[in-house]
Coordinates of N, CA and C in Angstrom, one line a residue:
M1402 N -18.9 19.4 10.2 CA -18.0 19.4 9.1 C -16.6 19.0 9.6
M1403 N -15.9 18.1 8.8 CA -14.6 17.6 9.2 C -13.6 18.7 9.1
K1404 N -12.8 18.9 10.1 CA -11.7 19.9 10.1 C -10.5 19.2 9.3
T1405 N -10.0 19.9 8.3 CA -8.9 19.4 7.5 C -7.7 20.3 7.5
R1406 N -6.6 19.7 7.2 CA -5.3 20.5 7.0 C -4.8 20.1 5.6
T1407 N -4.1 21.0 5.0 CA -3.5 20.8 3.7 C -2.0 20.4 4.0
L1408 N -1.5 19.3 3.3 CA -0.2 18.9 3.4 C 0.5 19.0 2.1
N1409 N 1.7 19.4 2.0 CA 2.5 19.4 0.8 C 3.5 18.3 0.9
I1410 N 3.4 17.3 0.0 CA 4.4 16.1 0.1 C 5.0 15.9 -1.3
S1411 N 6.2 15.3 -1.3 CA 6.8 15.0 -2.5 C 6.7 13.5 -2.7
L1412 N 6.3 13.1 -3.9 CA 6.2 11.7 -4.2 C 6.8 11.4 -5.6
P1413 N 7.3 10.2 -5.8 CA 7.9 9.9 -7.1 C 6.8 9.9 -8.1
E1414 N 7.2 10.3 -9.3 CA 6.2 10.5 -10.4 C 5.4 9.2 -10.7
R1415 N 6.0 8.1 -10.6 CA 5.3 6.8 -10.9 C 4.2 6.6 -9.8
L1416 N 4.5 7.0 -8.5 CA 3.5 6.8 -7.5 C 2.3 7.7 -7.7
V1417 N 2.6 9.0 -8.1 CA 1.5 9.9 -8.4 C 0.7 9.4 -9.6
E1418 N 1.3 8.8 -10.6 CA 0.6 8.3 -11.7 C -0.3 7.1 -11.3
A1419 N 0.2 6.3 -10.4 CA -0.6 5.1 -9.9 C -1.7 5.6 -9.0
L1420 N -1.5 6.6 -8.2 CA -2.6 7.2 -7.4 C -3.7 7.8 -8.3
D1421 N -3.2 8.6 -9.3 CA -4.2 9.2 -10.2 C -5.0 8.1 -11.0
H1422 N -4.3 7.0 -11.4 CA -5.0 5.9 -12.1 C -6.1 5.3 -11.1
R1423 N -5.7 5.0 -9.9 CA -6.6 4.4 -8.9 C -7.8 5.4 -8.7
A1424 N -7.5 6.7 -8.5 CA -8.5 7.7 -8.2 C -9.5 7.7 -9.4
Q1425 N -9.0 7.7 -10.6 CA -9.9 7.7 -11.8 C -10.7 6.5 -11.9
A1426 N -10.1 5.3 -11.6 CA -10.8 4.0 -11.7 C -11.9 4.0 -10.6
E1427 N -11.8 4.6 -9.5 CA -12.8 4.6 -8.4 C -13.7 5.8 -8.4
A1428 N -13.5 6.7 -9.4 CA -14.2 8.0 -9.5 C -14.1 8.8 -8.1
R1429 N -12.9 8.8 -7.7 CA -12.6 9.6 -6.4 C -11.5 10.6 -6.7
S1430 N -11.3 11.5 -5.8 CA -10.2 12.5 -5.9 C -8.9 11.9 -5.5
R1431 N -7.8 12.5 -5.9 CA -6.5 12.0 -5.4 C -6.4 12.1 -3.9
S1432 N -7.0 13.2 -3.3 CA -7.0 13.3 -1.9 C -7.7 12.2 -1.2
E1433 N -8.8 11.8 -1.8 CA -9.6 10.7 -1.1 C -8.8 9.4 -1.1
V1434 N -8.1 9.1 -2.2 CA -7.3 7.9 -2.3 C -6.2 8.0 -1.3
I1435 N -5.5 9.1 -1.2 CA -4.4 9.2 -0.3 C -4.9 9.1 1.1
R1436 N -6.0 9.8 1.4 CA -6.6 9.7 2.8 C -6.9 8.3 3.1
A1437 N -7.5 7.5 2.2 CA -7.9 6.1 2.5 C -6.6 5.3 2.7
A1438 N -5.6 5.5 1.9 CA -4.3 4.8 2.1 C -3.7 5.1 3.4
A1439 N -3.7 6.4 3.8 CA -3.1 6.7 5.1 C -3.9 6.1 6.2
L1440 N -5.2 6.1 6.2 CA -6.0 5.5 7.2 C -5.8 4.0 7.3
S1441 N -5.7 3.4 6.1 CA -5.4 1.9 6.1 C -4.1 1.6 6.7
Y1442 N -3.1 2.4 6.4 CA -1.7 2.2 7.0 C -1.8 2.3 8.5
L1443 N -2.4 3.3 9.0 CA -2.5 3.6 10.4 C -3.2 2.4 11.1
Q1444 N -4.3 1.9 10.5 CA -5.0 0.8 11.0 C -4.2 -0.5 11.0
W1445 N -3.4 -0.7 9.9 CA -2.5 -1.8 9.8 C -1.5 -1.7 10.9
W1446 N -0.9 -0.6 11.1 CA 0.1 -0.4 12.1 C -0.4 -0.7 13.5
E1447 N -1.6 -0.3 13.8 CA -2.2 -0.5 15.1 C -2.4 -2.0 15.3
E1448 N -2.9 -2.7 14.3 CA -3.1 -4.2 14.4 C -1.7 -4.9 14.6
W1449 N -0.7 -4.4 13.9 CA 0.7 -5.0 14.0 C 1.2 -4.8 15.5
R1450 N 0.9 -3.6 16.0 CA 1.3 -3.3 17.4 C 0.6 -4.3 18.4
K1451 N -0.7 -4.5 18.1 CA -1.5 -5.4 19.0 C -0.9 -6.9 18.9
L1452 N -0.6 -7.3 17.6 CA -0.1 -8.6 17.4 C 1.3 -8.8 18.1
Q1453 N 2.1 -7.8 18.1 CA 3.4 -7.9 18.8 C 3.2 -8.0 20.3
A1454 N 2.3 -7.2 20.8 CA 2.0 -7.3 22.2 C 1.4 -8.7 22.6
Y1455 N 0.6 -9.2 21.8 CA 0.0 -10.6 22.0 C 1.2 -11.6 22.0
G1456 N 2.1 -11.5 21.0 CA 3.2 -12.4 20.9 C 4.1 -12.3 22.2
R1457 N 4.3 -11.1 22.7 CA 5.1 -10.9 23.9 C 4.4 -11.6 25.1
R1458 N 3.1 -11.4 25.2 CA 2.4 -12.0 26.3 C 2.4 -13.5 26.2
Q1459 N 2.3 -14.1 25.0 CA 2.3 -15.5 24.8 C 3.7 -16.1 25.1
A1460 N 4.7 -15.4 24.7 CA 6.1 -15.8 25.0 C 6.4 -15.8 26.5
K1461 N 5.9 -14.8 27.1 CA 6.1 -14.7 28.6 C 5.4 -15.9 29.3
R1462 N 4.1 -16.1 28.8 CA 3.3 -17.2 29.4 C 4.0 -18.5 29.2
L1463 N 4.6 -18.7 28.0 CA 5.2 -20.0 27.7 C 6.7 -20.1 28.2
G1464 N 7.2 -19.0 28.7 CA 8.6 -19.0 29.2 C 9.6 -18.9 28.0
I1465 N 9.2 -18.4 26.9 CA 10.1 -18.2 25.8 C 10.8 -16.9 25.9
R1466 N 12.1 -17.0 25.8 CA 12.9 -15.7 25.8 C 13.5 -15.4 24.5
P1467 N 13.8 -14.2 24.2 CA 14.4 -13.8 22.9 C 15.5 -14.7 22.4
Q1468 N 16.4 -15.1 23.4 CA 17.5 -16.0 23.0 C 17.1 -17.3 22.4
G1469 N 15.9 -17.8 22.8 CA 15.4 -19.1 22.4 C 14.7 -19.1 21.1
L1470 N 14.4 -17.9 20.6 CA 13.5 -17.8 19.4 C 14.2 -18.4 18.2
D1471 N 15.4 -18.2 17.9 CA 16.1 -18.7 16.8 C 16.0 -20.3 16.8
R1472 N 16.2 -20.9 17.9 CA 16.2 -22.3 18.1 C 14.8 -22.8 17.7
L1473 N 13.7 -22.1 18.3 CA 12.4 -22.6 18.1 C 12.0 -22.4 16.6
I1474 N 12.4 -21.3 16.0 CA 12.1 -21.1 14.5 C 12.8 -22.2 13.7
A1475 N 14.0 -22.5 14.0 CA 14.7 -23.5 13.2 C 14.1 -24.9 13.4
Q1476 N 13.7 -25.2 14.6 CA 13.0 -26.5 14.9 C 11.7 -26.6 14.2
A1477 N 10.9 -25.5 14.2 CA 9.6 -25.5 13.5 C 9.8 -25.7 12.0
R1478 N 10.8 -25.0 11.4 CA 11.1 -25.2 10.0 C 11.6 -26.6 9.6
T1479 N 12.4 -27.2 10.5 CA 12.8 -28.6 10.3 C 11.6 -29.5 10.3
E1480 N 10.8 -29.3 11.3 CA 9.6 -30.2 11.4 C 8.7 -30.0 10.2
R1481 N 8.5 -28.8 9.7 CA 7.6 -28.5 8.6 C 8.2 -29.2 7.3
S1482 N 9.5 -29.0 7.1 CA 10.1 -29.6 5.9 C 10.1 -31.1 6.0
A1483 N 10.1 -31.7 7.2 CA 10.0 -33.2 7.3 C 8.6 -33.7 7.2
G1484 N 7.7 -32.8 7.0 CA 6.3 -33.2 6.8 C 5.5 -33.5 8.1
R1485 N 6.0 -33.1 9.2 CA 5.3 -33.4 10.4 C 4.1 -32.5 10.6

């Protein structure tokens, strides 16, 4: 059996209404919807962390420094708008 803990949180009324609407539409409890949302957020955050680490490794491999990012971004935007 899964060990659980009870949390008391404050949420804006509109968010609670949206959660309740989603729970009813999916025939789930409010807790199940919040649990799924929390898990999704944590998974998203871990993927974001991995993407940042990948970006740092690629920048290091290519010799890109933070000071050069603005120039590279501006260059890419210029090329994109020119249709290249």
